[in-house]
mmCIF file of C-alpha atoms and ligand atoms in Angstrom:
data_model
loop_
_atom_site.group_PDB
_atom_site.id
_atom_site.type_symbol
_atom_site.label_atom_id
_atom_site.label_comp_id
_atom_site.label_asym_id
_atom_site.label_seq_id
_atom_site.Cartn_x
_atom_site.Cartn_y
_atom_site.Cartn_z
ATOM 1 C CA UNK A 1 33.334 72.475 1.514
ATOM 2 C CA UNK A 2 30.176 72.396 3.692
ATOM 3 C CA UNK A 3 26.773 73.741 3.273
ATOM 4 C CA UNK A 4 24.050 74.562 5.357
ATOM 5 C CA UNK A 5 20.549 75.684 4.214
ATOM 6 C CA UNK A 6 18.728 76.223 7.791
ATOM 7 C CA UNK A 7 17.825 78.831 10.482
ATOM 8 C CA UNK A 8 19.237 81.798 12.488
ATOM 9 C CA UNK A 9 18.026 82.827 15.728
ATOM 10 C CA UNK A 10 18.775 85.060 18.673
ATOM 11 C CA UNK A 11 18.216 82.669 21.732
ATOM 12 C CA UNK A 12 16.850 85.023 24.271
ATOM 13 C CA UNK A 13 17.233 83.506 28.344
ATOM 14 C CA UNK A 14 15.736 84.360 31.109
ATOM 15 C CA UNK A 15 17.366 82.564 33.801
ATOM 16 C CA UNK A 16 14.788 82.305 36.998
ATOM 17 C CA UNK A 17 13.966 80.711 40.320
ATOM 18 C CA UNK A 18 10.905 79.854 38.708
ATOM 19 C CA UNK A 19 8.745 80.127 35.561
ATOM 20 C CA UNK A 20 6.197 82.919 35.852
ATOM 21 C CA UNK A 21 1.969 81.555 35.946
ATOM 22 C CA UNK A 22 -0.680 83.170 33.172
ATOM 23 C CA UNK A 23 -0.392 86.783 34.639
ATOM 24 C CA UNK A 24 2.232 86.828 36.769
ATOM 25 C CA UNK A 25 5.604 88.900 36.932
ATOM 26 C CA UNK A 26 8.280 87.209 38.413
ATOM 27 C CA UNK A 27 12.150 88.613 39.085
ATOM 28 C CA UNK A 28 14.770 87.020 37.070
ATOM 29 C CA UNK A 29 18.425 86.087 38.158
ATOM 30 C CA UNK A 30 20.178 86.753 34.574
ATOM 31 C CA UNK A 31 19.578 87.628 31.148
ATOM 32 C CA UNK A 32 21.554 86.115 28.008
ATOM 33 C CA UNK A 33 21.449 86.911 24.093
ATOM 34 C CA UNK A 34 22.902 83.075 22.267
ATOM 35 C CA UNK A 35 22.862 83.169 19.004
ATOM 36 C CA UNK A 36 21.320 80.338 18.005
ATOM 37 C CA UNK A 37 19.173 78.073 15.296
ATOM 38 C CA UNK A 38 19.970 75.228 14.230
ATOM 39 C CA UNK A 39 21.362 76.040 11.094
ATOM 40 C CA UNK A 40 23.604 78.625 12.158
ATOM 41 C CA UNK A 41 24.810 76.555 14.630
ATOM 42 C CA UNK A 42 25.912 73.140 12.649
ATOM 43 C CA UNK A 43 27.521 75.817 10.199
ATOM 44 C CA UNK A 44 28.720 77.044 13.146
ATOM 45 C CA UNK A 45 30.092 73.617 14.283
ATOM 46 C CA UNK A 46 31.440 72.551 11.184
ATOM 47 C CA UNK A 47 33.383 76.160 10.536
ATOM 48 C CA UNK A 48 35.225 75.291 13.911
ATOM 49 C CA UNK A 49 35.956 71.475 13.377
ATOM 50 C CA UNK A 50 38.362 72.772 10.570
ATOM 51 C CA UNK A 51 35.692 73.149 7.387
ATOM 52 C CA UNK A 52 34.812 75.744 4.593
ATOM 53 C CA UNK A 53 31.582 76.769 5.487
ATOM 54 C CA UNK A 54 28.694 78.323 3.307
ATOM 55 C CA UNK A 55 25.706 79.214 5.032
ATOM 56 C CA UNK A 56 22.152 79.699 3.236
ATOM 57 C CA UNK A 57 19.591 81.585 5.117
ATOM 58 C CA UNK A 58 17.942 85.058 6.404
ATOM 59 C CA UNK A 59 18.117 87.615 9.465
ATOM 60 C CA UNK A 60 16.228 90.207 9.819
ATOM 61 C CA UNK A 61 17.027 94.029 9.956
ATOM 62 C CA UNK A 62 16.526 94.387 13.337
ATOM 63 C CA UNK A 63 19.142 94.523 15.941
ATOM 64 C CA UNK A 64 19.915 90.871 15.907
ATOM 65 C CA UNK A 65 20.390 90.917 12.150
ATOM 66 C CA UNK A 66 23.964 92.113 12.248
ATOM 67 C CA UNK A 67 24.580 90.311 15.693
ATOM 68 C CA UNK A 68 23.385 86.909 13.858
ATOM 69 C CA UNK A 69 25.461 87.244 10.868
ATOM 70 C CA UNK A 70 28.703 88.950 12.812
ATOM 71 C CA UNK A 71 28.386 85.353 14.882
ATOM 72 C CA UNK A 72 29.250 83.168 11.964
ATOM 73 C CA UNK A 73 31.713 85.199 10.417
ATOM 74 C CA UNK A 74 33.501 85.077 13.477
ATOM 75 C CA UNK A 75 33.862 81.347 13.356
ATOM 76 C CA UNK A 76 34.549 81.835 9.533
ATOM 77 C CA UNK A 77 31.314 81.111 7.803
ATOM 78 C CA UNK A 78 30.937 82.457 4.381
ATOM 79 C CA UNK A 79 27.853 84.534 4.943
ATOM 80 C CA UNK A 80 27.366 86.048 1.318
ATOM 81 C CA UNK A 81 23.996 83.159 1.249
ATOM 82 C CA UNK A 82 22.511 85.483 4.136
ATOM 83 C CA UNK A 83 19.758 87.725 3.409
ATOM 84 C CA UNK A 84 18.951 90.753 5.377
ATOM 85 C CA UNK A 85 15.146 90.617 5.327
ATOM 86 C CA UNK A 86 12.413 93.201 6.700
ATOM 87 C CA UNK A 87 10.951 92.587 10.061
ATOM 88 C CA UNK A 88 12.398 90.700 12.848
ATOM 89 C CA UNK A 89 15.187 87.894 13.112
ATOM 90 C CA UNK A 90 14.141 84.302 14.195
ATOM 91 C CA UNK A 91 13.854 84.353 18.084
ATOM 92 C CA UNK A 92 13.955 81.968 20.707
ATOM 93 C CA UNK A 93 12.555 83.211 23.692
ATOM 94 C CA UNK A 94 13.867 80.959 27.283
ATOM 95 C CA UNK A 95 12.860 80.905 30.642
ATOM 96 C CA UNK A 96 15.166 78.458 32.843
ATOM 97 C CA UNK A 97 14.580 78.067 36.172
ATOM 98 C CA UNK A 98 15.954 76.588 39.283
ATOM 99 C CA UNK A 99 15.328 72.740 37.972
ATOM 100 C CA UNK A 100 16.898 73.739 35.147
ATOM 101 C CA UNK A 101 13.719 72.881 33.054
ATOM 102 C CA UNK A 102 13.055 74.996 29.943
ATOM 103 C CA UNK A 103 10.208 76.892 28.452
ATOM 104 C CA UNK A 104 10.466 78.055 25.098
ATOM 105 C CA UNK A 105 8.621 80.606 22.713
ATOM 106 C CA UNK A 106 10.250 79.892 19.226
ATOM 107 C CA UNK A 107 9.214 82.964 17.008
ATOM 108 C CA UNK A 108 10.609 81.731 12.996
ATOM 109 C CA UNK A 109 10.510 85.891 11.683
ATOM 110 C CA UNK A 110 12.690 86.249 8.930
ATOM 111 C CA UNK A 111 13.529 82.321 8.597
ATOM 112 C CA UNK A 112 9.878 82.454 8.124
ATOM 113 C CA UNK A 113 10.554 83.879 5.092
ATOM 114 C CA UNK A 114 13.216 81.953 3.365
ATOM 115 C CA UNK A 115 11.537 80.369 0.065
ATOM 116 C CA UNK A 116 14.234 78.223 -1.179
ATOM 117 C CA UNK A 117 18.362 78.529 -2.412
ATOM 118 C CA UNK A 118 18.949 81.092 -5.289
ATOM 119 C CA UNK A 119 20.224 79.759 -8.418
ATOM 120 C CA UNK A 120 23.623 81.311 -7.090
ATOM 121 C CA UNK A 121 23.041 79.604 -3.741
ATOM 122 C CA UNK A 122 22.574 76.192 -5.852
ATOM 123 C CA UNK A 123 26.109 77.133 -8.013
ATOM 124 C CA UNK A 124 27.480 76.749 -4.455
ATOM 125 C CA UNK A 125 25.793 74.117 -2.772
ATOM 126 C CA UNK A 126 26.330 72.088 -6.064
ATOM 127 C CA UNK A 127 29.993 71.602 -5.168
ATOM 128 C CA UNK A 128 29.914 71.081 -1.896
ATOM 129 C CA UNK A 129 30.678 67.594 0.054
ATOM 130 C CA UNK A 130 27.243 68.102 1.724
ATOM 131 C CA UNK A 131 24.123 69.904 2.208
ATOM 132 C CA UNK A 132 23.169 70.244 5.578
ATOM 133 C CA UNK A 133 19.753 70.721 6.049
ATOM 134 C CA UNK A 134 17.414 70.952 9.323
ATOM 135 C CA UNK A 135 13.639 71.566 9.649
ATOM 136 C CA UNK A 136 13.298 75.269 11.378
ATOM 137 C CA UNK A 137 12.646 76.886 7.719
ATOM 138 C CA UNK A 138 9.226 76.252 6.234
ATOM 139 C CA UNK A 139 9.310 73.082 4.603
ATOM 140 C CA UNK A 140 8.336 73.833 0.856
ATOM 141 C CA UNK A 141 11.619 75.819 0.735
ATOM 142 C CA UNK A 142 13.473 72.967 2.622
ATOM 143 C CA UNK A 143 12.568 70.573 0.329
ATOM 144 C CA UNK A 144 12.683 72.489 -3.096
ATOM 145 C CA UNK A 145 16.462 72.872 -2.092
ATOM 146 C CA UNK A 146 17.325 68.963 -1.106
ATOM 147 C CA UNK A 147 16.182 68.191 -4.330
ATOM 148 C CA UNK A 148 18.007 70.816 -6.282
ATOM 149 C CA UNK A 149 20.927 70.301 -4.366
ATOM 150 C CA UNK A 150 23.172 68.673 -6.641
ATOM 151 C CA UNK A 151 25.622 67.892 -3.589
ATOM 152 C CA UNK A 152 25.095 64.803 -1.049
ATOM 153 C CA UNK A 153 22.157 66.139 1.352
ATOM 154 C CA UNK A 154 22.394 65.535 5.317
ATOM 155 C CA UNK A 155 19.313 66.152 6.977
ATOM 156 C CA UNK A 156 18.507 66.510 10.926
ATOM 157 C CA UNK A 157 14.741 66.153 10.899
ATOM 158 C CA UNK A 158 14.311 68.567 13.828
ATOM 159 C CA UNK A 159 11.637 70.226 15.056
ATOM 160 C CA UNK A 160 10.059 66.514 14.561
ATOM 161 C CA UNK A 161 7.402 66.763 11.906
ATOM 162 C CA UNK A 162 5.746 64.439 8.865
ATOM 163 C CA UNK A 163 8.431 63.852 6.706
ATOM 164 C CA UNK A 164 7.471 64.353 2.759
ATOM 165 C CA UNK A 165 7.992 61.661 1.030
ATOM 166 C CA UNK A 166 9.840 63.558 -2.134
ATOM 167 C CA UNK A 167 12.288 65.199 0.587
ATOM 168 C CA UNK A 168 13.889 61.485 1.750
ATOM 169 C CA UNK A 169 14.311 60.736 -1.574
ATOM 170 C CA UNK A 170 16.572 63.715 -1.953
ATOM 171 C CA UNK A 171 18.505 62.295 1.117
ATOM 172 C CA UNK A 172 21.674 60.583 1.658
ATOM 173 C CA UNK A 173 22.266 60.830 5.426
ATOM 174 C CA UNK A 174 19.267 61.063 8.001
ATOM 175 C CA UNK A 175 20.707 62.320 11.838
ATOM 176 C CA UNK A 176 17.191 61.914 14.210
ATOM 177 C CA UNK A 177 18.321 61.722 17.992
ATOM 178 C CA UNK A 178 16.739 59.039 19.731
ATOM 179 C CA UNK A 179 12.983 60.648 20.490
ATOM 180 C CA UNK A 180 12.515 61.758 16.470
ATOM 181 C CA UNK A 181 13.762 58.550 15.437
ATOM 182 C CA UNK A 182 10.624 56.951 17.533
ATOM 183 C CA UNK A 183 8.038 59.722 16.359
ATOM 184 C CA UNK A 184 9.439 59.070 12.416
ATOM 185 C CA UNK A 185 9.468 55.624 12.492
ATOM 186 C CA UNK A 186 6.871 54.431 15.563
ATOM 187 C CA UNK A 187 9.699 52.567 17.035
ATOM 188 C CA UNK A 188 10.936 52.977 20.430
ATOM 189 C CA UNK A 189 13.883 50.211 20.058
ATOM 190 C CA UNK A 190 16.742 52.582 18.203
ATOM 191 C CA UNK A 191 18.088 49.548 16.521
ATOM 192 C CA UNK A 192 14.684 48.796 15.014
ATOM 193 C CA UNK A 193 14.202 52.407 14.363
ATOM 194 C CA UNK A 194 17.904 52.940 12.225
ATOM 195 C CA UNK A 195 16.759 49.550 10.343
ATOM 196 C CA UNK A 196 13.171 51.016 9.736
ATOM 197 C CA UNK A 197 15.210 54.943 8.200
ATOM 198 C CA UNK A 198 17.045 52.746 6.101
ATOM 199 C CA UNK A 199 14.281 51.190 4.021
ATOM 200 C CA UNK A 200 13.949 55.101 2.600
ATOM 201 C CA UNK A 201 17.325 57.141 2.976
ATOM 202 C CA UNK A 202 20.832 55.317 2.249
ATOM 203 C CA UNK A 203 22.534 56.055 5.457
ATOM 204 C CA UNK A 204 21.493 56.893 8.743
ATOM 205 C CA UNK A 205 22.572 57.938 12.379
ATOM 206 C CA UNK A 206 20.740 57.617 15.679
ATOM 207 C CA UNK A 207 22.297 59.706 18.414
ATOM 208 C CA UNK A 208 21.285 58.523 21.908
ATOM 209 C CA UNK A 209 23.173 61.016 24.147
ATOM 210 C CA UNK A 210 25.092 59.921 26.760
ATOM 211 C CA UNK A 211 24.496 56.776 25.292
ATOM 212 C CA UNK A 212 26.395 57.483 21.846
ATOM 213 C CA UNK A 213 25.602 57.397 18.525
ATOM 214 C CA UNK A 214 24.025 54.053 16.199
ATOM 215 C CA UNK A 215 24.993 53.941 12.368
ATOM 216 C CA UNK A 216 24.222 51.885 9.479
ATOM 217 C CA UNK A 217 23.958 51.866 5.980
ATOM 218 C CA UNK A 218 21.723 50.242 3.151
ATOM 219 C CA UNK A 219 25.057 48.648 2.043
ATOM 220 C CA UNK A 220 24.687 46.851 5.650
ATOM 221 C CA UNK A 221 27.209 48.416 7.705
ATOM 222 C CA UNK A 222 26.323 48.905 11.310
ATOM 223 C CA UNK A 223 28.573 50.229 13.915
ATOM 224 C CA UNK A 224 27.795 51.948 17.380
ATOM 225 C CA UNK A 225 29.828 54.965 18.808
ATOM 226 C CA UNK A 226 29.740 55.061 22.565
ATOM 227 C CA UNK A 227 29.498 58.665 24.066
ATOM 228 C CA UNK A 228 32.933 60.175 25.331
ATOM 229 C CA UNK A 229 32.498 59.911 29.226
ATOM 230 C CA UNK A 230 32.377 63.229 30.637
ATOM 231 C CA UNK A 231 30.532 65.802 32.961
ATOM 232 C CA UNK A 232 27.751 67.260 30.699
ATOM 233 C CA UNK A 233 27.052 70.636 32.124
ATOM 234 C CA UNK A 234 24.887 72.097 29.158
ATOM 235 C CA UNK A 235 23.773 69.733 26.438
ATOM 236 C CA UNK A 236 22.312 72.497 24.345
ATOM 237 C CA UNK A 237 23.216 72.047 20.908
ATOM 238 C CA UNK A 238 25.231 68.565 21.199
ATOM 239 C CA UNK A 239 23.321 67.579 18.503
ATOM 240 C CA UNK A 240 24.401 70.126 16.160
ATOM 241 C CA UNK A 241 27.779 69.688 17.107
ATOM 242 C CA UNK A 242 27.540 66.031 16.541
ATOM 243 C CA UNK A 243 26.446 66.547 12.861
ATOM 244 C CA UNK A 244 28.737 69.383 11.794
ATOM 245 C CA UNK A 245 31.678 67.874 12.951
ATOM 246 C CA UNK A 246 30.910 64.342 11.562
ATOM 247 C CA UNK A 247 29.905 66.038 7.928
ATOM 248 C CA UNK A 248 33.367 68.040 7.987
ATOM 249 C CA UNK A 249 35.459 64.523 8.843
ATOM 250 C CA UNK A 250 33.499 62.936 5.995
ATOM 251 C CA UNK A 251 34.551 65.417 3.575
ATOM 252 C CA UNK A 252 37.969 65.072 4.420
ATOM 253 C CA UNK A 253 37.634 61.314 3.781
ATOM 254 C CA UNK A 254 37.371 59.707 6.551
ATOM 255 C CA UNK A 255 35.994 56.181 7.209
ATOM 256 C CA UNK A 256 32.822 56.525 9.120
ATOM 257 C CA UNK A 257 33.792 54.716 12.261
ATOM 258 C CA UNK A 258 36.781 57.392 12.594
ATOM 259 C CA UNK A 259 34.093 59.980 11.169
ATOM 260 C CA UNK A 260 31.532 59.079 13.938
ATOM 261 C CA UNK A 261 34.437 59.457 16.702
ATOM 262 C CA UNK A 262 35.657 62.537 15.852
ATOM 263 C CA UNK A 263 32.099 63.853 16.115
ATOM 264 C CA UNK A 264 31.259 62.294 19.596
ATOM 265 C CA UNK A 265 34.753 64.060 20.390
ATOM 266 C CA UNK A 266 33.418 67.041 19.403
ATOM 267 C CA UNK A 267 29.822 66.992 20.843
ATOM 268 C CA UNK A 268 31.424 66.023 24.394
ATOM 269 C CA UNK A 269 33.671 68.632 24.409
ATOM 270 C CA UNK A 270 30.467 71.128 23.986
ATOM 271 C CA UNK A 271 28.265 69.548 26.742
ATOM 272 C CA UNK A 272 31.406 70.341 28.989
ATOM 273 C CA UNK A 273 30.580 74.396 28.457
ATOM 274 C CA UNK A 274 27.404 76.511 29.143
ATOM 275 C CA UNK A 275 25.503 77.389 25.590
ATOM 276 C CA UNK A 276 25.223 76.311 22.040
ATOM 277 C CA UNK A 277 27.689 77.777 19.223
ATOM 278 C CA UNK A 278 29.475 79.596 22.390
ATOM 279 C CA UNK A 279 30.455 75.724 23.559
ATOM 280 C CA UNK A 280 31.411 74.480 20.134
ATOM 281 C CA UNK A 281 35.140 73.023 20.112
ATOM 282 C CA UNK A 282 37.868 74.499 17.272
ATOM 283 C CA UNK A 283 39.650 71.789 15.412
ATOM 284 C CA UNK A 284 42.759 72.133 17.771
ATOM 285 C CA UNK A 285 40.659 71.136 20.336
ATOM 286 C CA UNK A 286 39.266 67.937 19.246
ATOM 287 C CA UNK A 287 42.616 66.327 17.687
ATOM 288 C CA UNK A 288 43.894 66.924 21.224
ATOM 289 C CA UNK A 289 41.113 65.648 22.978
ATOM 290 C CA UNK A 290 41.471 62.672 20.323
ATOM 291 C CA UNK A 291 44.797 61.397 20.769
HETATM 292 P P1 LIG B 301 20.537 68.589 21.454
HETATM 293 O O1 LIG B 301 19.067 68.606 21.119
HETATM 294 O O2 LIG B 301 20.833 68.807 22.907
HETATM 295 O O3 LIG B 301 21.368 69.395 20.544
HETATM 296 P P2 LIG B 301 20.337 65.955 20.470
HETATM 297 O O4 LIG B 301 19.189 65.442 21.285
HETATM 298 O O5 LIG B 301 20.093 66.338 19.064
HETATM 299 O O6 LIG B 301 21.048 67.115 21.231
HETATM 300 P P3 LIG B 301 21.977 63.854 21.550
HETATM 301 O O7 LIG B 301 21.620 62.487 21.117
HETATM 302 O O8 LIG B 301 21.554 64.284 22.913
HETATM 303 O O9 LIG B 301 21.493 64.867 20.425
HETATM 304 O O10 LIG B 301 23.571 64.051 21.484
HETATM 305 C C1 LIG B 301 24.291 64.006 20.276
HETATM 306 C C2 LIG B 301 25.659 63.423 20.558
HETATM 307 O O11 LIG B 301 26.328 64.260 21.510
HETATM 308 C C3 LIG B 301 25.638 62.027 21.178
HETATM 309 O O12 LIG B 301 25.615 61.032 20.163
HETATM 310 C C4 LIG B 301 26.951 62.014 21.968
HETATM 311 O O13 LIG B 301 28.045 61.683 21.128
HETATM 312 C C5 LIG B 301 27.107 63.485 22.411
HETATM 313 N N1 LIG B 301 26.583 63.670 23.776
HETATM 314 C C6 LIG B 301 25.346 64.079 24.131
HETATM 315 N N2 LIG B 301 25.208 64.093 25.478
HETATM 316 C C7 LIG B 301 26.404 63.700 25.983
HETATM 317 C C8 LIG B 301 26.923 63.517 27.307
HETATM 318 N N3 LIG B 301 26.155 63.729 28.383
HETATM 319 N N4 LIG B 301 28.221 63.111 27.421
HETATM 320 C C9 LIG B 301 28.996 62.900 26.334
HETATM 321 N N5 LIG B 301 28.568 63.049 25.070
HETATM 322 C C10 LIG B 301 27.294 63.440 24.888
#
C-alpha cells in the first residue's frame, strides 16, 4: 500500500491567443477545470499503475471540494485521510496562450491549512511501503509527518525551496527533476548533483525529461533510465507520474532498474495526452506498452 501526504487543487485554464497586460481584458479560446496538485495527482498515478492508495490531505467546502475528492475515488484512492475544510479548495489559476507558455496564480486555500497526519492518518501511513510526500503543504506539517511516518518516506522537493535539515533525515528516496536538483545542491552537472543528494538521503533519482531518469544509491548503485521515445504533447504532470508509478513497482518488489522502467513507461504514456491525472496510464496500459 501507498501513501501520499500532499496537496489538492482545482487547476483552473484559460486557454488564450495571448496573456492579458496589468489592466487589460482579453477574449479567451477555452476554459478547463483539471483537478490537480501534486499530491492528488501521484496518488492519483500510483492508484492507476495497479496500487492501494491512501491519500492524506484537505479540500475545501466549496464547489471544488466534492469535485477534488470525487476525482480520486474515481481512480480508487482511499479518501477517508481527506478533510473537508472551511473556505476555498487549493487553486491553480492558468493562462496558456498561443506559444503555449504558462502563467500561473497558485492559491494553497484549504492545503493551506493542513497541520500534519492524525494519529489515525499515522496508524495508516505506518504500514504502508511508502510515504509520498511533496512540498505544496506548509512545511512544518510536511515535515512533522516524514518524521512520524513510520513507513519508508519518498519525497519530490517541489515547489523548490530550502530543504530542513531534520526533514532529509526522515528521507529514504529524494525525486528532484533536473532544475531542483541544481537549486538544492548548486550543481548544474546532474551526475554531480545525484552524488551531492546522496551525502544526506539514502537513495535518490534525477529525472531529466526527455532525457530519462539518473539513480543511485549510498550503497553505490548507479544506473540511468533513458526516456521512452515518443511525441510529448502535454508534459504536465510527467513528473508525478514518474514517481507514483515507480513507488507502486517498488512495493511490489521490484529491482530498481525494472522499477525505474516501468515508471518512464508510465510517464511517456502521459506526455502522449493533454492534462495531468486526466493523462495518467491504468496498469493495463503500461504492461502493454512494456512488453
Ligand atoms: P512535470 O513538472 O512536467 O511534472 P518534471 O519536471 O517533474 O515533470 P521530468 O524530468 O520532466 O519531470 O519528467 C519525468 C519523467 O517523465 C522523465 O524521467 C521521463 O521518464 C518522462 N518524460 C518526461 N518528458 C518526456 C518526453 N518528452 N518523452 C518521454 N518521456 C518523458
Amino acid at each position: 500500500m501507498i501513501s501520499v501526504f500532499g496537496s489538492a487543487n482545482m487547476d483552473l485554464v484559460a486557454y488564450t491567443a495571448r496573456a492579458p497586460q496589468r489592466g487589460e481584458t482579453v477574449a479567451g479560446r477555452a476554459f478547463a477545470t483539471i483537478p490537480g496538485g501534486k499530491g492528488a495527482n501521484q496518488a492519483t498515478a500510483a492508484a492507476l499503475a495497479g496500487a492501494d492508495v491512501a491519500f492524506f490531505g484537505a479540500v475545501g467546502d466549496d464547489a471544488f471540494g466534492p469535485v477534488l475528492r470525487r476525482g480520486l475515488e474515481a481512480a480508487g484512492v482511499d479518501v477517508r485521510g481527506l478533510r473537508t475544510v472551511a473556505g476555498s479548495s487549493g487553486i491553480a489559476q492558468i493562462v496558456v496562450d498561443d506559444d503555449g507558455s504558462n502563467s500561473i496564480i497558485v492559491v494553497p486555500g484549504a492545503n493551506g491549512a493542513v497541520t500534519g497526519a492524525s494519529a489515525d492518518d499515522l496508524e495508516v501511513i505506518g504500514r504502508s511501503d511508502a510515504l509520498l510526500l511533496q512540498l505544496e503543504l506548509p512545511m512544518a506539517a510536511v515535515v512533522a509527518t516524514a518524521r512520524a511516518a513510520g513507513a519508508p518516506v519518498v519525497l519530490t522537493p517541489s515547489p523548490v525551496q530550502e530543504l530542513p535539515g531534520e526533514l532529509l533525515d526522515a528521507v529514504t528516496l529524494i525525486v528532484p527533476n533536473e532544475h531542483e536538483a541544481r537549486a538544492i545542491t548548486g550543481l548544474a552537472d546532474p551526475e554531480e548533483a545525484l552524488g551531492a543528494l546522496l551525502e544526506r538521503v539514502p537513495e535518490a533519482v534525477v529525472t531529466l525529461g526527455s532525457e530519462g531518469a539518473l539513480y543511485g544509491s549510498r550503497a553505490g548503485e548507479r544506473l540511468h533510465v533513458p526516456a521512452v521515445p515518443v511525441r510529448a504533447v502535454d508534459t504536465t504532470a510527467a513528473g508525478d507520474t514518474f514517481v507514483g508509478a515507480l513507488c507502486v513497482a517498488r512495493a511490489e518488489g521490484r529491482s530498481n532498474a525494472e522499477a525505474l522502467r516501468f515508471a518512464a513507461t508510465a510517464a511517456a504514456l502521459s506526455v502522449q495526452r493533454e492534462g495531468a491525472s486526466t493523462s495518467m496510464p491504468a496498469r493495463a496500459e503500461i504492461d502493454a506498452a512494456l512488453t
